[in-house]
Every structure is written in C-alpha cells, then in structure tokens.
Amino acid sequence: MLVILLLVWLFVDERERSNRLSKIVNKLTKENEDLKRGYFELLEKYLETQSNVAPDVISELQMLKSKTDNLELAVHYEIDSVIRLVNQGDGAKAVKDLAKIVETKLKEKVVTDQTFKKQPKLHFLLEHARDCNWIKPRAFENGMLLKDIRNEESHELAVQKKSIEIGIAIFGGIEILYALS
C-alpha cells in the first residue's frame, strides 16, 4: 500500500511540475513575442518620424515584423539591446552592436561553405552573402552602410550620423538577419 501511495504521489508531483513548466514556457513565449513586436514597432515609429525615409522602407519593415518568429531568441535579445541604444539616442553604438550580430551570423553561415576562402571580415562576408544570393543587393548596400558606421564608431570619438543613416543601417542589419535565418 505504501508503494502505491508513493507512486501516486510521484505521478501527481511530476504532473504538477510539468503543468508549471508549461505555464512558464507559455509565459516566456508570449513575452518574447511582445518583445519582438515591440522593437519593430519602435523602429517603425523612429523611421516614420524621419522626413526622408521612402515609404517602401516602412512597408518592408512591416513585412519583416510579420516574420518575427524566424529569429533565434538570443538574437532577439541582442536586437532588443540595440533598440534600447537607439531609444537612448546612441544610434552609432546601436549600429556597432548590430554589426557584431550580423557578422557573427554570417560567420556561422560560411563555416560550412567550402567556397568562402577570404578572411571572415564583415566586408567579405557581406560580399559572399550577396554573391550566394543569401541577401538581396539592396540588403548588401545597407550592410555596407552598417559596416561603415560600425568602423567609424570603433575608430573615432563622438560619432554623429544622420538619423536616416542610423535608421537605414539598423533596418538593413535586421533584414540581413532575417534573410540568413
């Protein structure tokens, strides 16, 4: 009888732990979805305030926002920190951090690509991604802007860039991340 009670207790305890774990996973999934949508909405509002942003950039951003499930959770957290930097007015630092994320994802992608023979620097990685059709030519150009701002931020003091350049670089970096996922 004691063995039966012990087995029932273990079964109930395991089931309760499983239910608690499911609730936690569901809560974290919802928070993750809210976070993903939030940074896209913030970026969209930022770009809408800029007078010289083409309407197709906003529509592309909305299309990317609809595909938020494709990125890994770790990348979402990194992008969230990038958006926080933009919100704090440190756009050049945000671009520098986003360039690091893009470069890391490109390096991961070329590890298995036997045709990539150059040094794994952002410039060569972007060229290879364009040549392999992993990214579109416009994404390549935006990636080069991302690289240029990153280099300037890394080598100069108090970098001041136009907000439109920051917005396009961030949009381009996010677009590249989605293209690679």
Short mmCIF file of C-alpha atoms in Angstrom, two decimals:
data_model
loop_
_atom_site.label_atom_id
_atom_site.label_comp_id
_atom_site.label_asym_id
_atom_site.label_seq_id
_atom_site.Cartn_x
_atom_site.Cartn_y
_atom_site.Cartn_z
CA MET A 1 0.00 0.00 0.00
CA LEU A 2 2.84 2.36 0.82
CA VAL A 3 4.43 1.71 -2.57
CA ILE A 4 1.16 2.56 -4.34
CA LEU A 5 0.83 5.80 -2.37
CA LEU A 6 4.41 6.68 -3.16
CA LEU A 7 3.86 6.04 -6.90
CA VAL A 8 0.65 8.11 -6.91
CA TRP A 9 2.45 10.94 -5.12
CA LEU A 10 5.35 10.84 -7.61
CA PHE A 11 2.95 10.79 -10.56
CA VAL A 12 0.94 13.76 -9.22
CA ASP A 13 4.12 15.67 -8.36
CA GLU A 14 5.57 15.06 -11.84
CA ARG A 15 2.33 16.12 -13.46
CA GLU A 16 2.20 19.29 -11.38
CA ARG A 17 5.80 20.14 -12.28
CA SER A 18 5.01 19.55 -15.92
CA ASN A 19 1.98 21.88 -15.71
CA ARG A 20 4.06 24.59 -14.01
CA LEU A 21 6.78 24.24 -16.63
CA SER A 22 4.22 24.53 -19.43
CA LYS A 23 2.82 27.70 -17.89
CA ILE A 24 6.31 29.20 -17.61
CA VAL A 25 7.16 28.30 -21.21
CA ASN A 26 3.89 29.82 -22.43
CA LYS A 27 4.51 33.00 -20.43
CA LEU A 28 8.07 33.35 -21.75
CA THR A 29 6.91 32.70 -25.31
CA LYS A 30 4.32 35.46 -25.03
CA GLU A 31 6.88 37.85 -23.52
CA ASN A 32 9.27 37.00 -26.35
CA GLU A 33 6.58 37.71 -28.96
CA ASP A 34 5.76 41.03 -27.28
CA LEU A 35 9.44 41.92 -27.21
CA LYS A 36 9.93 41.10 -30.88
CA ARG A 37 6.91 43.11 -31.95
CA GLY A 38 7.91 45.95 -29.65
CA TYR A 39 11.30 46.57 -31.16
CA PHE A 40 9.87 46.52 -34.67
CA GLU A 41 7.17 48.98 -33.67
CA LEU A 42 9.80 51.23 -32.10
CA LEU A 43 11.95 51.11 -35.22
CA GLU A 44 8.90 51.74 -37.41
CA LYS A 45 7.93 54.82 -35.35
CA TYR A 46 11.51 56.05 -35.50
CA LEU A 47 11.63 55.75 -39.28
CA GLU A 48 8.21 57.36 -39.67
CA THR A 49 9.46 60.46 -37.84
CA GLN A 50 12.27 60.87 -40.35
CA SER A 51 11.19 63.08 -43.22
CA ASN A 52 13.30 61.47 -45.92
CA VAL A 53 12.50 57.78 -45.46
CA ALA A 54 10.95 56.17 -48.52
CA PRO A 55 7.52 54.58 -47.92
CA ASP A 56 8.78 51.25 -49.25
CA VAL A 57 11.25 51.09 -46.34
CA ILE A 58 8.34 51.28 -43.90
CA SER A 59 6.40 48.62 -45.82
CA GLU A 60 9.49 46.35 -45.86
CA LEU A 61 9.79 46.81 -42.11
CA GLN A 62 6.15 45.84 -41.66
CA MET A 63 6.79 42.72 -43.76
CA LEU A 64 9.76 41.82 -41.56
CA LYS A 65 7.65 42.42 -38.47
CA SER A 66 5.24 39.76 -39.70
CA LYS A 67 8.12 37.24 -39.83
CA THR A 68 9.31 37.73 -36.25
CA ASP A 69 9.24 34.02 -35.41
CA ASN A 70 12.20 33.20 -37.64
CA LEU A 71 14.98 34.57 -35.44
CA GLU A 72 16.57 32.79 -32.51
CA LEU A 73 15.74 34.00 -29.02
CA ALA A 74 19.34 35.08 -28.35
CA VAL A 75 19.32 37.26 -31.47
CA HIS A 76 16.06 38.87 -30.34
CA TYR A 77 17.62 39.81 -27.01
CA GLU A 78 20.64 41.30 -28.78
CA ILE A 79 18.38 43.30 -31.10
CA ASP A 80 16.40 44.48 -28.09
CA SER A 81 19.60 45.95 -26.63
CA VAL A 82 20.28 47.62 -29.99
CA ILE A 83 16.82 49.21 -29.97
CA ARG A 84 17.36 50.40 -26.38
CA LEU A 85 20.54 52.16 -27.52
CA VAL A 86 18.64 53.85 -30.34
CA ASN A 87 15.95 54.90 -27.88
CA GLN A 88 18.64 56.41 -25.63
CA GLY A 89 19.96 58.45 -28.55
CA ASP A 90 23.12 56.40 -29.14
CA GLY A 91 22.42 55.29 -32.69
CA ALA A 92 26.05 54.85 -33.76
CA LYS A 93 26.70 52.49 -30.82
CA ALA A 94 23.50 50.62 -31.68
CA VAL A 95 24.71 50.16 -35.26
CA LYS A 96 28.08 48.95 -33.98
CA ASP A 97 26.37 46.32 -31.80
CA LEU A 98 24.05 45.26 -34.62
CA ALA A 99 27.03 44.90 -36.98
CA LYS A 100 28.59 42.50 -34.46
CA ILE A 101 25.42 40.38 -34.51
CA VAL A 102 25.28 40.37 -38.33
CA GLU A 103 28.96 39.50 -38.59
CA THR A 104 28.57 36.62 -36.13
CA LYS A 105 25.57 35.18 -38.01
CA LEU A 106 27.42 35.48 -41.34
CA LYS A 107 30.45 33.70 -39.86
CA GLU A 108 28.20 30.90 -38.65
CA LYS A 109 26.74 30.60 -42.15
CA VAL A 110 30.08 30.46 -44.02
CA VAL A 111 31.61 27.86 -41.67
CA THR A 112 30.03 25.11 -43.75
CA ASP A 113 30.52 26.88 -47.09
CA GLN A 114 33.59 25.50 -48.85
CA THR A 115 33.52 28.30 -51.46
CA PHE A 116 34.32 31.03 -48.94
CA LYS A 117 38.11 31.45 -48.96
CA LYS A 118 38.63 35.01 -47.67
CA GLN A 119 39.18 36.33 -44.17
CA PRO A 120 35.90 36.31 -42.22
CA LYS A 121 35.61 40.11 -42.07
CA LEU A 122 32.26 41.82 -42.38
CA HIS A 123 33.00 43.29 -45.81
CA PHE A 124 33.97 39.93 -47.33
CA LEU A 125 31.14 38.15 -45.54
CA LEU A 126 28.59 40.61 -46.97
CA GLU A 127 30.03 40.24 -50.47
CA HIS A 128 29.86 36.45 -50.20
CA ALA A 129 26.29 36.58 -48.89
CA ARG A 130 25.32 38.76 -51.87
CA ASP A 131 27.15 36.55 -54.36
CA CYS A 132 25.46 33.43 -52.94
CA ASN A 133 22.05 35.18 -53.06
CA TRP A 134 21.64 34.83 -49.30
CA ILE A 135 20.84 38.55 -49.26
CA LYS A 136 19.47 40.93 -51.89
CA PRO A 137 21.66 43.62 -53.47
CA ARG A 138 19.85 46.36 -51.51
CA ALA A 139 20.47 44.45 -48.27
CA PHE A 140 24.14 44.27 -49.27
CA GLU A 141 24.27 48.07 -49.73
CA ASN A 142 22.57 48.60 -46.36
CA GLY A 143 25.01 46.10 -44.84
CA MET A 144 27.91 48.13 -46.22
CA LEU A 145 26.43 51.24 -44.57
CA LEU A 146 26.19 49.22 -41.35
CA LYS A 147 29.85 48.25 -41.71
CA ASP A 148 30.95 51.83 -42.44
CA ILE A 149 29.14 53.26 -39.41
CA ARG A 150 30.49 50.41 -37.25
CA ASN A 151 34.05 51.18 -38.38
CA GLU A 152 33.61 54.90 -37.77
CA GLU A 153 32.16 54.25 -34.29
CA SER A 154 35.06 51.91 -33.50
CA HIS A 155 37.82 54.29 -34.60
CA GLU A 156 36.55 57.81 -33.90
CA LEU A 157 35.28 59.75 -30.91
CA ALA A 158 31.73 61.10 -30.59
CA VAL A 159 30.47 59.88 -33.95
CA GLN A 160 27.48 61.88 -35.16
CA LYS A 161 25.50 60.35 -38.02
CA LYS A 162 22.28 61.49 -39.63
CA SER A 163 19.30 59.75 -38.10
CA ILE A 164 18.25 58.48 -41.53
CA GLU A 165 21.60 56.71 -41.91
CA ILE A 166 21.22 55.11 -38.49
CA GLY A 167 17.67 54.01 -39.31
CA ILE A 168 18.62 52.51 -42.68
CA ALA A 169 21.66 50.75 -41.19
CA ILE A 170 19.56 49.22 -38.42
CA PHE A 171 16.80 48.25 -40.82
CA GLY A 172 19.38 46.73 -43.18
CA GLY A 173 21.05 44.76 -40.40
CA ILE A 174 17.74 43.31 -39.25
CA GLU A 175 16.81 42.48 -42.84
CA ILE A 176 20.12 40.60 -43.25
CA LEU A 177 19.48 38.65 -40.06
CA TYR A 178 16.07 37.56 -41.33
CA ALA A 179 17.48 36.63 -44.72
CA LEU A 180 20.06 34.41 -43.02
CA SER A 181 17.61 32.65 -40.70
#
